[in-house]
Amino acid sequence: MMAKTLYQKIYQSHIVAPVNGSTDLLFVDRHLIHEVTSPQAFAGLRQAGRTVRRPDLTYATMDHNVSTQLRSIDAAGETSRKQLEALATNCKEFNVPLLDLMHPDQGIVHVIGPELGLTQPGMIIVCGDSHTSTHGAFGAIAFGIGTSEVEHVLATQTLQQQVAKTLKVEVTGSLSPFVTPKDVIMAVIGQLGTAGGNGYVAEFCGSAIRGMSMEGRMTLCNMSIEMGAKAGLIAPDEVTFTYLKGKPHAPQAEHWDAAVQYWQSLYSDADAVFDKTVTIAAEKIRPQVTWGTNPEQVIAVDQPIPSPESFSDLIKADAARRALTYMGIEAGQKLTDLKVDVVFIGSCTNSRIEDLRQAAAVVQGKQVASGVRALIVPGSGQVKRQAEAEGLADIFKASGFEWREPGCSMCLGMNDDRVEAGQRCASTSNRNFEGRQGRGSRTHLVSPAMAAAAAIAGRFVDISYVERAEGTYQ
Amino acid sequence: MSQIFAQGLVCPLDKNNVDTDQIIPKQFLTSVSRDGFAEALFYDWRYLANEQPNPDFVLNEPAYKGASILLTRANFGCGSSREHAPWAIQQYGFNVVIAESFADIFFNNSINNGMLLISLSASNIEFLFSRCQQGTQEWKIDLAGQQIILGNNAAVGFQIDPDIKQRLLSGLDFIGASEQFEPQISGYEKQRASAQPWLG
């Protein structure tokens, strides 16, 4: 039998029928939906007289444009209210379970899927959101789709797909202190570029990956879309099984052993051939900070901001020139000299309990620098309750952080959480595009610990250096 | 066989990595409609902070008024999966985008709206940009023959997936096409429920 990659194994087990030529019809195990990319899909169903084929495999939440200050459907403005109401109406009409604003487990779709046990190894999971790649951390093929495809999945529980190429990203060794999965994925994107993964499904492997918690693995897979990969994937192991055990939608006692036995078959065969392989030594990765307006414009915190002339590719050089202007910085400047106005800790990339623990460890007993606005937006109701129970919320509040309700919030500023024009934001989110956090906003992507340290110092800080040398961030 | 899929004025957008946040910014995503996005296209580039048109943005140049073919560079449509991006491009009047490469989700979303996305080598893209520098261009897109007809006997050929080509030429309803596999879908569901009952 021919050796297969993990991606190929899962893909092949989901073929309902070949469609024609190179296209297959694949079955979808979980379809997650939210308010922004689903209303037109439901409208399309209605127009064509179709229904939702498997409402039992479909789950909805409200996350993108909800207020994080008030649990009220009216709190984020009139158009947001209409969109949230449309989701509630659609879910009711088509019998789709909805975790609405008042539900205790409401939260960011890519945070709640895993914590409810909806996300499991070997599945195909889709959602009308590009960061669906997050769920690949469990050894599932998970990817974002558009609204026409949302309608297609609602109607048929399938999608027409073609086999993607495979990319192996091996991270050897182990991470240095204060270097997190966020730094790993940003370093990988820096090396491969924002289009380096186009057409590929990326499988992350190696000892540094095995050493990561599920939260860390989710952060890693979450940002694989930022290098253009169709999906990110990590073979499941004991860490995965332990995380899932006892979750509400995870296999229950009578099926648990059979499920685990199946999950243990989900790995790339030793002699499987990948279309492309990249190997990175974990020890070489330092805390990362983006300096430009796309995620590949990233450097280690102790590197100087590059000059456009340092890029041999003329188009990249031109992009660097524009990015420096937009970001209001100059080549050769040190990141640690840049003052921050806003700090945002949250988003589907870094709003889980482990992220909040890392941030709390940095800020405990210290104060947010004057003039800095700092927000913590937990990823879900569960994360929020756990952080409150562990005393993390009190640490943040005592330090001068705003402690908010769950939602996507300032990652994309669809609600009222925005960065003002010209303001510089240290953000744990995933995109530093022009205007992403608000028109004219200047976003620097960092890990939760780096964001927390920036809040205290009022500027970027090399946390590994400070922690070693001074034991303080002030 | 020659079949003209589209023809018209070309607008050159000389940028790499144009992301869907630029194509249509967040404030336009709260709509529950598929229509009304033409004005939102490239909003933060097209309009100044005071909402007046930005005279420096290529789409606002009088020479490109009415353009229906967009020429750009690598990794167009990266980022968010919002289908509002191709909706905005199409509703503005572009039915063809030519680039060195496209992000996967954007590509699928565009095809699902009947738009033609053409990927060409970097050198061919460079050549097409150089034509645009010589003066405004009107091109014809021959999808069946897989070529961009530049005029004066000049043309650039392109590759396209045969399944996608067929779908664009026949205007196939892709949900309807998948529904033809109803017996296979039901069969798969039965087998799945018995082999892996924990999946739901």
Coordinates of N, CA and C in Angstrom, one line a residue, chain A residues 19-20 23-25 41 45 50 145-156 158-161, chain B residues 34 83 107-114 163-164 166-168 170-181 185:
Chain A
V19 N -16.4 13.6 -8.6 CA -17.4 14.4 -9.4 C -17.0 14.4 -10.9
N20 N -15.8 14.8 -11.2 CA -15.3 14.6 -12.5 C -13.8 15.0 -12.5
T23 N -11.9 16.5 -9.3 CA -12.7 17.0 -8.2 C -13.5 15.9 -7.6
D24 N -13.5 15.9 -6.2 CA -14.3 15.0 -5.5 C -15.4 15.7 -4.6
L25 N -16.4 14.9 -4.3 CA -17.4 15.4 -3.4 C -17.0 14.8 -2.0
A41 N -26.4 33.0 2.7 CA -26.5 31.5 2.4 C -27.9 31.0 2.8
L45 N -30.8 29.5 0.3 CA -31.6 28.2 0.6 C -33.1 28.5 0.4
R50 N -34.7 25.1 -0.6 CA -33.9 24.0 0.0 C -33.9 24.1 1.5
I145 N -14.3 28.8 4.2 CA -15.1 28.8 3.0 C -15.8 30.1 2.8
G146 N -16.3 30.4 1.6 CA -17.1 31.6 1.4 C -18.6 31.3 1.5
T147 N -19.4 32.3 1.4 CA -20.8 32.2 1.6 C -21.5 31.2 0.7
S148 N -21.1 31.2 -0.6 CA -21.7 30.3 -1.6 C -21.4 28.8 -1.1
E149 N -20.2 28.6 -0.6 CA -19.9 27.3 -0.1 C -20.6 27.0 1.2
V150 N -20.9 28.0 2.0 CA -21.7 27.8 3.2 C -23.1 27.3 2.8
E151 N -23.6 27.9 1.8 CA -24.9 27.5 1.3 C -24.9 26.0 0.8
H152 N -23.8 25.7 0.1 CA -23.6 24.4 -0.5 C -23.6 23.3 0.7
V153 N -22.8 23.6 1.7 CA -22.7 22.7 2.8 C -24.0 22.6 3.6
L154 N -24.7 23.7 3.8 CA -26.0 23.7 4.5 C -27.0 22.7 3.7
A155 N -26.9 22.9 2.4 CA -27.9 22.1 1.5 C -27.5 20.6 1.4
T156 N -26.2 20.3 1.3 CA -25.8 19.0 1.0 C -24.9 18.3 2.0
T158 N -21.9 18.5 2.0 CA -20.7 18.1 1.3 C -20.1 19.4 0.7
L159 N -18.9 19.2 0.1 CA -18.2 20.2 -0.7 C -17.5 19.6 -1.8
Q160 N -17.4 20.3 -2.9 CA -16.6 19.8 -4.0 C -15.2 20.3 -3.8
Q161 N -14.2 19.4 -3.8 CA -12.8 19.8 -3.5 C -11.9 19.1 -4.4
Chain B
R34 N -26.8 40.2 -0.5 CA -25.7 40.0 -1.4 C -25.4 41.1 -2.3
E83 N -16.8 36.6 1.3 CA -17.2 36.5 -0.1 C -17.7 37.9 -0.6
F107 N -10.2 32.7 -4.6 CA -10.3 32.1 -5.9 C -11.6 31.3 -6.0
N108 N -11.9 30.4 -5.0 CA -13.1 29.6 -5.1 C -14.3 30.5 -5.0
N109 N -14.3 31.5 -4.1 CA -15.5 32.4 -3.9 C -15.8 33.1 -5.3
S110 N -14.7 33.5 -6.0 CA -14.9 34.3 -7.2 C -15.5 33.3 -8.3
I111 N -15.0 32.1 -8.4 CA -15.5 31.2 -9.4 C -17.0 30.9 -9.1
N112 N -17.3 30.8 -7.8 CA -18.7 30.5 -7.4 C -19.6 31.6 -7.8
N113 N -19.1 32.8 -8.1 CA -19.9 33.9 -8.6 C -19.8 34.1 -10.1
G114 N -19.2 33.1 -10.7 CA -19.1 33.2 -12.2 C -18.1 34.1 -12.7
D163 N -12.3 21.6 -15.1 CA -13.6 21.6 -14.4 C -14.1 23.0 -14.2
I164 N -13.2 23.9 -13.9 CA -13.6 25.3 -13.6 C -14.1 25.9 -15.0
Q166 N -15.3 24.5 -17.5 CA -16.6 23.9 -17.9 C -17.7 24.6 -17.1
R167 N -17.5 24.8 -15.8 CA -18.5 25.4 -15.0 C -18.8 26.8 -15.4
L168 N -17.7 27.6 -15.8 CA -17.9 29.0 -16.2 C -18.6 29.0 -17.6
S170 N -20.6 26.7 -18.9 CA -22.0 26.2 -18.9 C -22.9 26.9 -17.8
G171 N -22.2 27.7 -16.9 CA -23.0 28.3 -15.9 C -23.7 27.4 -14.9
L172 N -23.0 26.2 -14.6 CA -23.6 25.2 -13.9 C -23.9 25.6 -12.4
D173 N -25.0 25.2 -11.9 CA -25.4 25.4 -10.5 C -24.7 24.4 -9.7
F174 N -23.7 24.8 -8.9 CA -22.9 23.7 -8.2 C -23.6 23.0 -7.1
I175 N -24.6 23.7 -6.4 CA -25.4 23.0 -5.4 C -26.2 21.9 -6.1
G176 N -26.8 22.3 -7.2 CA -27.7 21.4 -8.0 C -26.8 20.2 -8.5
A177 N -25.6 20.5 -8.9 CA -24.7 19.4 -9.4 C -24.4 18.4 -8.3
S178 N -24.1 18.9 -7.1 CA -23.8 18.0 -5.9 C -25.1 17.2 -5.5
E179 N -26.2 17.8 -5.7 CA -27.5 17.2 -5.3 C -27.7 15.9 -6.2
Q180 N -27.1 15.9 -7.3 CA -27.2 14.7 -8.2 C -26.7 13.5 -7.5
F181 N -25.8 13.7 -6.5 CA -25.1 12.6 -5.8 C -25.9 12.2 -4.6
I185 N -24.5 10.4 -1.1 CA -24.4 11.1 0.1 C -25.2 10.3 1.2

